[in-house]
Coordinates of C-alpha atoms (C1' of nucleotides) in Angstrom, one line a residue:
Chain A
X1 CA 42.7 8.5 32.3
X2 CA 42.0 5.5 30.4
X3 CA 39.6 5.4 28.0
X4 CA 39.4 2.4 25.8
X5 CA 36.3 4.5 23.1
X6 CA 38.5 7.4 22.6
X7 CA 41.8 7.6 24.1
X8 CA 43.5 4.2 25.4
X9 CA 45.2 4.0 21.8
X10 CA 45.9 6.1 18.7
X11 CA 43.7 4.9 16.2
X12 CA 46.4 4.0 13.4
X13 CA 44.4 5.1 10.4
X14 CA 44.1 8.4 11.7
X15 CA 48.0 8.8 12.3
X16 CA 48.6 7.9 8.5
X17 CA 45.8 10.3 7.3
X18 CA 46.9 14.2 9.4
X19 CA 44.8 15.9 7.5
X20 CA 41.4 17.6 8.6
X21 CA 39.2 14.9 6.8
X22 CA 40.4 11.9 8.9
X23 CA 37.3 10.4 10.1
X24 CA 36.2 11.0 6.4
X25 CA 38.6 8.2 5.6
X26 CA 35.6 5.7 6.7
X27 CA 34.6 6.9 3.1
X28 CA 37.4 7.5 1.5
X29 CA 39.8 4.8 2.3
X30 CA 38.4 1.6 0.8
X31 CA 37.7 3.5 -2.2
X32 CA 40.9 3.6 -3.2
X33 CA 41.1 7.1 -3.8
X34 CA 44.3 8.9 -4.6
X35 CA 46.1 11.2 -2.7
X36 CA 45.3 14.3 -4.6
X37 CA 41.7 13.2 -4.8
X38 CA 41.4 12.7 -0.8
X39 CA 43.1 16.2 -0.8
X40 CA 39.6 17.7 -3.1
X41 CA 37.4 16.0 -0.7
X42 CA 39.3 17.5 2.3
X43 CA 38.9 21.1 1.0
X44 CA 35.1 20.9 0.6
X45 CA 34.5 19.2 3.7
X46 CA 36.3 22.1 5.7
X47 CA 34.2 22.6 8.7
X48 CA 35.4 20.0 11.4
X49 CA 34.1 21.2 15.3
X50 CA 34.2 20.0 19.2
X51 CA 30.3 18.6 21.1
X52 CA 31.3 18.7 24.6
X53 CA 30.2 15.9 26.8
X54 CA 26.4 16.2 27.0
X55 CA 25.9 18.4 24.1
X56 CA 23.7 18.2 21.0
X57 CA 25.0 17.4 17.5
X58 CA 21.4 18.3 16.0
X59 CA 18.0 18.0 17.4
X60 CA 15.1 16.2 16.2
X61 CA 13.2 18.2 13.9
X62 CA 15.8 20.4 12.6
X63 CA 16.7 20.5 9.1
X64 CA 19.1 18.5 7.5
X65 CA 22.0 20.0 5.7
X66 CA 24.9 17.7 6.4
X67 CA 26.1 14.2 7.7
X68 CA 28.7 14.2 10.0
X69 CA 31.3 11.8 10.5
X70 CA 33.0 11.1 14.0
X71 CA 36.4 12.2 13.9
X72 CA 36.9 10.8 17.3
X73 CA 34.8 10.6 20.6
X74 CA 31.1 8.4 21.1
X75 CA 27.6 9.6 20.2
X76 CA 24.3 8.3 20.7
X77 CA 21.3 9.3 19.0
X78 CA 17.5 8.7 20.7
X79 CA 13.9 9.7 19.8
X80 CA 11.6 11.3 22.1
X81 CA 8.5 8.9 21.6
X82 CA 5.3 10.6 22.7
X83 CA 5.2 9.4 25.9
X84 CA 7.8 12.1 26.8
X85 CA 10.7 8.7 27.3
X86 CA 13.8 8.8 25.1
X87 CA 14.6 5.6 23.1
X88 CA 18.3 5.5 21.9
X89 CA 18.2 3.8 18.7
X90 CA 22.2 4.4 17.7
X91 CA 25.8 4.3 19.2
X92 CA 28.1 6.1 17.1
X93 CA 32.4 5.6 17.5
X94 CA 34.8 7.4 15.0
X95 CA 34.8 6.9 12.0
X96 CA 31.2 6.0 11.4
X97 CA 28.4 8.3 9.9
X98 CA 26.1 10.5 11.8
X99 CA 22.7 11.6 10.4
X100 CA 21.4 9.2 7.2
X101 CA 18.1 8.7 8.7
X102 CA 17.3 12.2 8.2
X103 CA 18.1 12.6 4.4
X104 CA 14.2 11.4 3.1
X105 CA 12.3 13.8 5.4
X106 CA 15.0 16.2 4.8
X107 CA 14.7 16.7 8.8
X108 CA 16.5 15.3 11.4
X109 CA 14.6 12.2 13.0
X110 CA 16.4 12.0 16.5
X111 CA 18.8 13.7 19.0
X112 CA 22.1 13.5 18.6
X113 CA 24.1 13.6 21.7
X114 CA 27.7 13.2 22.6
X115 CA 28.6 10.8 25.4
X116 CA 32.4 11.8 25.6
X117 CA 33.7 14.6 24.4
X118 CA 34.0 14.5 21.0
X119 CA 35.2 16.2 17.2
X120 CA 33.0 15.6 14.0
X121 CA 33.4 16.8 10.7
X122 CA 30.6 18.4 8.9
X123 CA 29.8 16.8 5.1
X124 CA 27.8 19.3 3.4
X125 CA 25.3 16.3 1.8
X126 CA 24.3 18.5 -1.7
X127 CA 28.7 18.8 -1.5
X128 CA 29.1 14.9 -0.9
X129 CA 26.1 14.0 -4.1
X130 CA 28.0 16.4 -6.1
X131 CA 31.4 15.1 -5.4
X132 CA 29.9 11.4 -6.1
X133 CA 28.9 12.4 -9.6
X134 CA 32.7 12.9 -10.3
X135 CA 34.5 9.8 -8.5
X136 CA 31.9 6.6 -8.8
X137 CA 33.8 5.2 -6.3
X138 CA 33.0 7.2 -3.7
X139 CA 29.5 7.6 -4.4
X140 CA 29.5 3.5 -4.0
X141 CA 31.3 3.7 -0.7
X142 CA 28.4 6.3 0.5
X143 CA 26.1 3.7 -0.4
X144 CA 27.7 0.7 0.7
X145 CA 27.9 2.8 4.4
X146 CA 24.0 3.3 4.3
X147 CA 23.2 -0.4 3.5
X148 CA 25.4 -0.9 6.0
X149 CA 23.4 1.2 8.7
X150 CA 20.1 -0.6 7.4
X151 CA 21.9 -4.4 8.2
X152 CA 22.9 -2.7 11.4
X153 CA 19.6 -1.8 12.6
X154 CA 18.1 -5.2 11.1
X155 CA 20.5 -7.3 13.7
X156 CA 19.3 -5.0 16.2
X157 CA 15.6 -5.7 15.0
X158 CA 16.5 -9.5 15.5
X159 CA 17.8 -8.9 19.0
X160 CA 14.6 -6.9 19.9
X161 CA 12.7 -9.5 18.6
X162 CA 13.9 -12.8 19.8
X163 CA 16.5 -12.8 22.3
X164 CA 16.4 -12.7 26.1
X165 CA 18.3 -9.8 28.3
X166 CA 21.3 -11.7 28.5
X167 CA 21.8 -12.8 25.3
X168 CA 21.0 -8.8 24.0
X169 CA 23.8 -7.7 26.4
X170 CA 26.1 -10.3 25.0
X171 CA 25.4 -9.4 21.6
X172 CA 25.9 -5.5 22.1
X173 CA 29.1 -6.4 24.2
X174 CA 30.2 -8.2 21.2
X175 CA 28.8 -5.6 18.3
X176 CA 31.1 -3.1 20.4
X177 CA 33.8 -5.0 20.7
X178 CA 34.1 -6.0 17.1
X179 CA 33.7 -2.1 15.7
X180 CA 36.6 -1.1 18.5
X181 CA 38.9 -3.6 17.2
X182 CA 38.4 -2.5 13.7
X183 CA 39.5 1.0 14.5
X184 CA 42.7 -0.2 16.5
X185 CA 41.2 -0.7 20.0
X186 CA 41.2 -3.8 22.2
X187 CA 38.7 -5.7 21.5
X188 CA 38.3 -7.5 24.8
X189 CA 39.1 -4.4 27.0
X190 CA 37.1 -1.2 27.0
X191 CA 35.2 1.7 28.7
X192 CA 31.6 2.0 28.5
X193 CA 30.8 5.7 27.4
X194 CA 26.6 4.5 27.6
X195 CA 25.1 4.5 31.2
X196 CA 23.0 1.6 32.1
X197 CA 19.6 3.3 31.5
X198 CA 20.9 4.2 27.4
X199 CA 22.1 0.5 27.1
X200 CA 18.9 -0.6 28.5
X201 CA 16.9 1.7 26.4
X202 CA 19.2 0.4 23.5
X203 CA 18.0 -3.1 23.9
X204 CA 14.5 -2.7 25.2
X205 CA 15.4 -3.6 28.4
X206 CA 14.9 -1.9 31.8
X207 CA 18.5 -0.6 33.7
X208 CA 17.9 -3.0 36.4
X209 CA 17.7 -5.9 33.9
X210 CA 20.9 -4.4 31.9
X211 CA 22.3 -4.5 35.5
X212 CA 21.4 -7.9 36.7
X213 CA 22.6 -8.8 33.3
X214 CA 26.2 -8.3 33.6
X215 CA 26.3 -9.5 36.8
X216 CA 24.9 -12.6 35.5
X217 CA 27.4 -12.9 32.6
X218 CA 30.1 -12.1 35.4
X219 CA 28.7 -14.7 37.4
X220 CA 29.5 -16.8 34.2
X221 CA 32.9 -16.4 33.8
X222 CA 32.0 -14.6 30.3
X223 CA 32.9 -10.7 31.1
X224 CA 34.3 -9.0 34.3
X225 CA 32.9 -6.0 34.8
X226 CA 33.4 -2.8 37.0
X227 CA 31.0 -0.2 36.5
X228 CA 32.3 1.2 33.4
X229 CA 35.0 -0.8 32.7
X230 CA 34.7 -4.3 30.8
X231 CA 36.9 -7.3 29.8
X232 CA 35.5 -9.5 27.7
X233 CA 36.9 -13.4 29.5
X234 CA 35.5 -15.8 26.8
X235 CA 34.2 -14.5 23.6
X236 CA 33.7 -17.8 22.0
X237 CA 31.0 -18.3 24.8
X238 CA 29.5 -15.2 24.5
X239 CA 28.5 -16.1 20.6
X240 CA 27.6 -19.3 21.9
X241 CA 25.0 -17.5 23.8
X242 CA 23.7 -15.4 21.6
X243 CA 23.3 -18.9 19.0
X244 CA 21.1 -20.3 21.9
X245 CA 19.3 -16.8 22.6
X246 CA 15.1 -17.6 22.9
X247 CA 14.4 -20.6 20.2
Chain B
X1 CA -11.2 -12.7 -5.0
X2 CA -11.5 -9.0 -2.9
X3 CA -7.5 -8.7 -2.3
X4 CA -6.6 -5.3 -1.1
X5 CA -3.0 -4.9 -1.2
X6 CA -3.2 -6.3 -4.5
X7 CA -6.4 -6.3 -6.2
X8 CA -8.9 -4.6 -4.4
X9 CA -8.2 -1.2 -6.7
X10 CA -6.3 0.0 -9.7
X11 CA -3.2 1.8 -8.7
X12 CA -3.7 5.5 -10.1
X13 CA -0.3 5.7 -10.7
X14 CA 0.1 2.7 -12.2
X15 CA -2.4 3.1 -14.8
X16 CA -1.1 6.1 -15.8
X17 CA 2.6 4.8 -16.8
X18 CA 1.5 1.9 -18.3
X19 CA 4.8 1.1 -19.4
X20 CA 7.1 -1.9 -18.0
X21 CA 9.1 0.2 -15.5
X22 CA 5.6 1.0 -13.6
X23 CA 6.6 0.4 -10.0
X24 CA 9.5 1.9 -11.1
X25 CA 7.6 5.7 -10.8
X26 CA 8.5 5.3 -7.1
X27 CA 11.9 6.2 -8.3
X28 CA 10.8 7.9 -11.3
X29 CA 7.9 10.5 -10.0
X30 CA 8.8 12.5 -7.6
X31 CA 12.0 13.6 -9.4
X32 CA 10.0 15.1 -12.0
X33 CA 11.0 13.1 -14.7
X34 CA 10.2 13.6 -18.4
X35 CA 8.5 10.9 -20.3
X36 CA 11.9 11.1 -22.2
X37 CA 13.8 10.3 -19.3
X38 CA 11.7 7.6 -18.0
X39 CA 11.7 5.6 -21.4
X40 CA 15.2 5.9 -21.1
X41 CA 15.4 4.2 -17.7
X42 CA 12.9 1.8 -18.7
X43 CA 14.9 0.8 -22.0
X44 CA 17.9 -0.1 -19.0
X45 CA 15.6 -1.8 -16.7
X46 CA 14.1 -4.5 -19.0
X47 CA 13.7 -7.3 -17.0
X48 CA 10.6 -7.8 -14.9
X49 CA 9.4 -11.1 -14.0
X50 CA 6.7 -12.9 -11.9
X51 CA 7.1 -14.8 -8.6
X52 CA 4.2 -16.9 -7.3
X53 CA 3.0 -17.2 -3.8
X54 CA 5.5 -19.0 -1.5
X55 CA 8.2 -18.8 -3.8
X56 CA 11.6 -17.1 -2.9
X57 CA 12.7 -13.8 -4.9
X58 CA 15.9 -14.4 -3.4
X59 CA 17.7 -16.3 -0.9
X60 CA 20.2 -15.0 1.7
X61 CA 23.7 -15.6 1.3
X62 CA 23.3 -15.4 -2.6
X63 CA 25.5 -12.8 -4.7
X64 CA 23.8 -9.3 -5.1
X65 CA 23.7 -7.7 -8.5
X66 CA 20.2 -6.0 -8.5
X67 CA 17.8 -4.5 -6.7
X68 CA 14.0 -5.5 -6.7
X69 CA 10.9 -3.2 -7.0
X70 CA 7.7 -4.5 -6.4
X71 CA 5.8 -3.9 -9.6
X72 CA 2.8 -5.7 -7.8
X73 CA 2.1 -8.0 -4.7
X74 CA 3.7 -8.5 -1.2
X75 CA 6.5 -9.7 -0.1
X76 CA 8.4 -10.4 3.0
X77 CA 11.9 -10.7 3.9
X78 CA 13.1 -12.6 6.5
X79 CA 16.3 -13.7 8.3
X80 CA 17.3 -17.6 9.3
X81 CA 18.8 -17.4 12.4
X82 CA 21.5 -19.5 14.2
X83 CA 18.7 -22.0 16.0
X84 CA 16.5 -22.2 12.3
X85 CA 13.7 -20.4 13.4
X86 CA 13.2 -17.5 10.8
X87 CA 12.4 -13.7 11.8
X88 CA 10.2 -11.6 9.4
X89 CA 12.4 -8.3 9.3
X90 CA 10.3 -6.8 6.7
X91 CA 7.1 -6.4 4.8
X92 CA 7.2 -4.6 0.8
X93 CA 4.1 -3.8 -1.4
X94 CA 3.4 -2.4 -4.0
X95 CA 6.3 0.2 -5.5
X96 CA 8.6 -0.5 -3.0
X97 CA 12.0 -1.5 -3.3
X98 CA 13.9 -5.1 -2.3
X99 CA 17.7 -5.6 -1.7
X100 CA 19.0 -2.4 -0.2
X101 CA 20.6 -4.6 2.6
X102 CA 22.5 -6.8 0.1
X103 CA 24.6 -3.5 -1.3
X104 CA 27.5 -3.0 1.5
X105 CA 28.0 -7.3 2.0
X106 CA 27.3 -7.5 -1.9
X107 CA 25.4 -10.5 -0.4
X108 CA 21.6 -10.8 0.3
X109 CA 21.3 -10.7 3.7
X110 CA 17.8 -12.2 3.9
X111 CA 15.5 -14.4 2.4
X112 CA 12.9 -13.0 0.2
X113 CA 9.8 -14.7 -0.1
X114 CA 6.3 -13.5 -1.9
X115 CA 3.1 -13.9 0.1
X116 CA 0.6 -13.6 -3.2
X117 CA 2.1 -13.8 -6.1
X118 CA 3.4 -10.9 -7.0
X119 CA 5.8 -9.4 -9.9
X120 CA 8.6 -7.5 -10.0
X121 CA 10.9 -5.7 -12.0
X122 CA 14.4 -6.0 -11.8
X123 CA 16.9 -3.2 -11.5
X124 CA 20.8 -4.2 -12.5
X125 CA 22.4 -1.9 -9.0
X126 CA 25.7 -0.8 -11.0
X127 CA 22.6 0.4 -14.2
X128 CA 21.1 1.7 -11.7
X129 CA 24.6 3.8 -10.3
X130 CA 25.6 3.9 -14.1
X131 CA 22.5 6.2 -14.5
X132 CA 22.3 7.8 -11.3
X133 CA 25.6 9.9 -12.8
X134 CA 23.8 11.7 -15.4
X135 CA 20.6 12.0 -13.5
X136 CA 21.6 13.4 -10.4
X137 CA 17.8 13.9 -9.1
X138 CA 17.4 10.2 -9.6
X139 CA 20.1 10.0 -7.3
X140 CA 19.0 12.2 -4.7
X141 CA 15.6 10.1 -5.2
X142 CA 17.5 6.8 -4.3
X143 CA 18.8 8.0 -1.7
X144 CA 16.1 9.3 0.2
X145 CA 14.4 5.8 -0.7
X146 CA 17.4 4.2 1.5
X147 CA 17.2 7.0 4.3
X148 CA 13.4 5.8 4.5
X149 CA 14.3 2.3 5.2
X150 CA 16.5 3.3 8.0
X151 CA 13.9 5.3 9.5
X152 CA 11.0 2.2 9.0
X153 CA 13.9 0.3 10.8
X154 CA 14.2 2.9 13.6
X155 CA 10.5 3.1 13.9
X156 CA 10.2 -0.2 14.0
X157 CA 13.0 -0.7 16.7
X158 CA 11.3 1.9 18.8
X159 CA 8.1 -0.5 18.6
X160 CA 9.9 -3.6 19.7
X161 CA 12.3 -1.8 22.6
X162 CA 9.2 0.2 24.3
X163 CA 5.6 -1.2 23.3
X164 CA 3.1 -3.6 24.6
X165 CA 1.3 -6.2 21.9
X166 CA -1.5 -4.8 21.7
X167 CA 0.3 -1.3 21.0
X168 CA 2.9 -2.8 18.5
X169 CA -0.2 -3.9 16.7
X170 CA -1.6 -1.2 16.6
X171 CA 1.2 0.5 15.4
X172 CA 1.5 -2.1 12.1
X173 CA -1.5 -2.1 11.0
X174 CA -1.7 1.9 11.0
X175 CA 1.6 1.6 9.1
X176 CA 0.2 -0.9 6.5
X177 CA -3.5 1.4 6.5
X178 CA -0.5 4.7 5.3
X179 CA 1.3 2.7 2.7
X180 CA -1.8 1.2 1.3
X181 CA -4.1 4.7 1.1
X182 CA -0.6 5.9 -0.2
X183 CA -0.8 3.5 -3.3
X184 CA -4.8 4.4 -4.1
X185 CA -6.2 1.4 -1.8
X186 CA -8.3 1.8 1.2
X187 CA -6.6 3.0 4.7
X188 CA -9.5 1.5 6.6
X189 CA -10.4 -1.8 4.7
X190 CA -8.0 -4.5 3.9
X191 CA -7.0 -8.0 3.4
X192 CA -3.7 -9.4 5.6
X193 CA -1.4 -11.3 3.3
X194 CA 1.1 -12.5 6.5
X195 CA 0.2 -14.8 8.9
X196 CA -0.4 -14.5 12.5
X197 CA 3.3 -16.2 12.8
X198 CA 4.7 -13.7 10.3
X199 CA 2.8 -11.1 12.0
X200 CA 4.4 -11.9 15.2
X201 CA 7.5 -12.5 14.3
X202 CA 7.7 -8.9 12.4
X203 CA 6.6 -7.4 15.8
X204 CA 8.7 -10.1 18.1
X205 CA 5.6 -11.6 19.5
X206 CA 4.3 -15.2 19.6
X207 CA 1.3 -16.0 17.6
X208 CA -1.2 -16.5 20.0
X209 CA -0.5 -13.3 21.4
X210 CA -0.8 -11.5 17.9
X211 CA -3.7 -13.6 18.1
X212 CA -4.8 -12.4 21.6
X213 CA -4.3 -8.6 20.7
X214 CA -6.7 -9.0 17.4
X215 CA -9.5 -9.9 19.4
X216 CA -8.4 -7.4 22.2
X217 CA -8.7 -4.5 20.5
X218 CA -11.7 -5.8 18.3
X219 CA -13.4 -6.0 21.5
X220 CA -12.4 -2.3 22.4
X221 CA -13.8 -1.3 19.5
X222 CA -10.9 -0.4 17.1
X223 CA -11.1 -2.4 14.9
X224 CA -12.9 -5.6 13.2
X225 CA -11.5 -8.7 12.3
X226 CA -11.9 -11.9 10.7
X227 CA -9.2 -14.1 9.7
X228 CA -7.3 -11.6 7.3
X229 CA -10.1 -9.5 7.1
X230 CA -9.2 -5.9 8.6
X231 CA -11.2 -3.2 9.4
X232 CA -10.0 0.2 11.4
X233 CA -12.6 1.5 12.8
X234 CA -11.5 3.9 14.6
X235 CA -7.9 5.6 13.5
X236 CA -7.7 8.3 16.0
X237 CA -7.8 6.1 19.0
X238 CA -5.6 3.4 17.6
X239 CA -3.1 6.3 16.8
X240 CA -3.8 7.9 20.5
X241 CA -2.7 3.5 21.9
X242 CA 0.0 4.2 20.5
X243 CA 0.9 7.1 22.5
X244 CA 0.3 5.8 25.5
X245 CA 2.4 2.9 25.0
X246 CA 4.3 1.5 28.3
X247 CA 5.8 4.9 29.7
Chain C
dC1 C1' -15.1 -33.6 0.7
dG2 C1' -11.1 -34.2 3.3
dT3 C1' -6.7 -32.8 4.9
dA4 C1' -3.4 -29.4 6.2
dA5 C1' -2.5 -25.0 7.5
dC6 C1' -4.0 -21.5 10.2
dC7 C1' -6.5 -19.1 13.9
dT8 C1' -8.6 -18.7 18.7
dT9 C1' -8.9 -19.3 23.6
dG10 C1' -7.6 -21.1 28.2
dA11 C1' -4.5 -22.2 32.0
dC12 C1' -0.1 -22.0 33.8
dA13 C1' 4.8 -20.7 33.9
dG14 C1' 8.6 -17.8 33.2
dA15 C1' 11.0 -13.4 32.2
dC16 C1' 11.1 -8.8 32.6
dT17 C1' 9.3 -4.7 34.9
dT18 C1' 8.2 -2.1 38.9
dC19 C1' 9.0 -0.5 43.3
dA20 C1' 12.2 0.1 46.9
dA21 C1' 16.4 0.6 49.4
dG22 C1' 21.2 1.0 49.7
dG23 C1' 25.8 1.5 47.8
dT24 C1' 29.4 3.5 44.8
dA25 C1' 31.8 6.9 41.9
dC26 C1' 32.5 11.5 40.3
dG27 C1' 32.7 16.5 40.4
dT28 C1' 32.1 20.8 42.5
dG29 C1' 33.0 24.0 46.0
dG30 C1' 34.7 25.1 50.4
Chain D
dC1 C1' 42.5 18.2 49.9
dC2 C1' 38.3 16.8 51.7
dA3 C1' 33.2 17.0 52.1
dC4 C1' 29.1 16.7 50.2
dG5 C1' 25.6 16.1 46.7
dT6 C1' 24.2 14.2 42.5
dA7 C1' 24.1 10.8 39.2
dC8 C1' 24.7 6.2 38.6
dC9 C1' 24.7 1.3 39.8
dT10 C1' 23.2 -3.1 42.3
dT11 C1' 20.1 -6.2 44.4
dG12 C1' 15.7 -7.9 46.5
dA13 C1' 10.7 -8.8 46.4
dA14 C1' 6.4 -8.6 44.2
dG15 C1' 3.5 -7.9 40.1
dT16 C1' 2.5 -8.0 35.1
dC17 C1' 2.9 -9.3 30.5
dT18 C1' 4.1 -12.5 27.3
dG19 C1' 5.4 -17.2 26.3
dT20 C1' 4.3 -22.1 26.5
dC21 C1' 1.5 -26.0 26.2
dA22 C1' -2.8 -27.7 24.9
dA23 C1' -7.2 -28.3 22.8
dG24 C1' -10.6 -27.2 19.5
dG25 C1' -12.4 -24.6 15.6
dT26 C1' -12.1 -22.5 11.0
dT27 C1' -10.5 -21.8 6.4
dA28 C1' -8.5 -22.9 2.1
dC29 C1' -7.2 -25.8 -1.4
dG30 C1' -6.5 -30.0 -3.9

DNA sequence: CGTAACCTTGACAGACTTCAAGGTACGTGG
DNA sequence: CCACGTACCTTGAAGTCTGTCAAGGTTACG
C-alpha cells in the first residue's frame, strides 16, 4: 500500500548509508565525518529495534538512558496532563531525534508512541557525550539538533498563540510537508499517520475543528483531502494564510 | 524601589561567587566545580555588560556567536511575525541563559529585549564548546540546561493547546513564584516586570482578558493584586486550577 | 504637574467547543 | 470472501469563552 511517511519512496540517504546507523546520519552527515569515523559511531550505537504500530518507545517517568533516532516509520510523543487527557506535543519522521526533553530530569517527560510501524536506533546518551569529546564536530551537530527542537517548539508556541484553526492546519500541513521533502518524499502528496483527535490535540484544537478545517481548506482550492490522504493544490496560498493568521 | 525579581533580596548564590562569571554558577554549581575550575572559565568569559530597560540584547536575524546569561534582571524574548505584531515566546531572570535558539540557524531567532535593566555576561558559544571538551561535566551541565528549555517549551505548549485564561495564569505565575524562590526571592510576594500585553501574549491571550483573569482569581481568593504587585495567597489551590483545567 | 503608557471593566461579536447523529474505512473472524 | 464491529471522520446546532471595541481610571516619569 502506499504510504507517503514511510514507504511511497526509498529515502535516498539511507540507500547511500547500508549500514546499521542510517538514521544516525541526521547527525552524522552534515558533519562531514569520514567514513571510518561513521563506521566508530556505528559500532557503539549497535542496538537498532522494531515498535509495532501502537506500541511504546518509553513511557513517561522512566529513566532516561538513551535518545533514539527514527530509522524509519512516525512517532508521536504526548503527556498525560492531570486531567487524565493526553496532549501530543511532538511528531517524529526518520531521521529526526527522539527523547531530548528528558536529558535535564534525567526521566523521560512524555509517551512515546509509534503511529506506523516503525525501527529506531538506540544512542546510549553517556556513549554519544563521550564520542563528542573526541570529534567536535559531532558534538556541534548534537547541539545544533537540540536548538533545533527548541525553534521547533517555539513556531509551535506561535501557532498556539496567535493563529486561528485554519491557519494552524495550514501551517502543520506545510511543517509536514517541508520535513518529507527533505528526506526524499513528495512534498505535496502524502499519508497522514496522526488521526484527527492527535492533530487536533497537536494544535489545541478540538477533532471536529481539525475536521471542519480541511474541509474548509478543500472548500478553498488549497489541499484535497481524503481521510488520510492529502495533496497539497496551492502551497503558495497556504503560506499566504498562515501570513494573515489572527492580526 | 521594592523590585523582586531583581532587588527585593540578595541572591545567596550570588554573593557567594562574587566574581564576574556569577550568573555563570548556573553552569558552574551543580557540576561541582572547583574554585580552580571556575576562575578558569571566568578568565574565558570576560565580557559582561549592562543593558537598560527597553533596550534590545539582541535582535533577530542578527549573526550568533554567544550565548547570554542573565547575570541580573529580566528579559524577554520575543518573535516579529509576518503581520508585525510581536509574540513574547519567553521570559529569563536571573541565572538563566539567552540564545539557545540561535545555535542550529547560527542566527538569532528572536528579539531580545530587557524589561529592567539588567546585566549580563557574555559567553563566546565555540569558548564555551572549546571548554566543554576538557570539562566534560560542564558539558553534561549545558546540556541539561538546553533539555530544560525544551521542556519549559512543552510545558508551555501544553498551557496554550489545553487551558482556560484564568488557568494559563495561574500556571505562569506559579512558574515565575518556582524560579524566583529558586534564586533566594520570595515564592509568594513579587513585583511583575511584563506587561499585561506581554503577559498575554506569552500565554496567547489578549490583554483585557489577562486583565479579566487578575481580578478573577483575586476575587476567588488566590491571589492579590495591584498593578504589578503579586501576591499568592493561596499555592495549593492555584496548583489544584490547574488540574482541573478544560478536560 | 501633565502627558503617555498602562490597566480595568462593560457590552457585544465571533470562533471554537460541546453535544449529537450519521457515515466511512479497516480488520478480524466466520 | 463477506459480514460485522470498532475506530475514525464529517457535519449540524447550540453554548461558552475569548476577542473586539470603547470608555474611563491609574500609574509612572519627565
Amino acid at each position: 500500500m502506499y504510504n507517503a511517511v514511510t514507504d511511497s519512496f526509498v529515502d535516498p540517504q539511507q540507500k547511500k548509508s547500508g549500514c546499521i546507523t542510517c538514521s544516525f546520519r541526521e547527525l552524522c552527515l552534515p558533519v562531514g565525518l569520514t567514513d571510518p569515523e561513521i563506521e566508530h559511531l556505528g559500532n557503539l550505537i549497535r542496538h537498532k529495534f522494531k515498535v509495532r504500530r501502537g506500541e511504546y518507545l518509553s513511557h513517561a517517568g522512566a529513566d532516561f538512558k538513551s535518545l533514539y533516532a527514527v530509522k524509519n516509520g512516525f512517532f508521536k510523543t504526548c503527556i498525560l496532563k492531570v486531567d487524565g487527557h493526553q496532549q501530543v506535543t511532538g511528531f517524529y519522521m526518520t531521521g529526526e531525534l527522539l527523547g531530548l526533553d528528558a536529558i535535564s530530569p534525567e526521566k523521560h517527560t512524555c509517551d512515546t508512541i509509534a503511529l506506523v510501524d516503525s525501527e529506531v536506533c538506540e544512542v546510549p546518551f553517556k556513549k554519544l557525550e563521550e564520542i563528542g569529546h573526541s570529534i567536535p564536530s559531532l558534538l556541534r551537530q548534537f547541539h545544533k539538533i537540540m536548538s533545533r527542537e527548541i525553534v521547533q517548539d517555539r513556531n509551535i508556541m506561535v501557532l498556539l498563540g496567535s493563529m486561528r484553526a485554519e491557519e494552524r492546519l495550514a501551517a502543520f500541513l506545510l511543517n509536514l510537508s517541508t520535513r518529507l521533502s527533505r528526506r526524499g518524499y513528495s512534498p505535496t502528496n502524502f499519508i497522514l499517520r496522526a488521526t484527527r483527535e492527535d492533530i487536533g490535540s497537536y494544535l489545541g484544537l478540538k477533532l471536529e475543528t481539525v475536521s471542519r478545517a480541511f474541509s474548509k481548506l478543500q472548500e478553498e482550492g488549497l489541499i484535497s483531502v481524503n481521510i488520510k490522504h492529502v495533496t497539497l493544490r496551492d502551497i503558495d496560498k497556504l503560506n499566504f494564510r498562515i501570513g494573515n493568521s489572527a492580526e
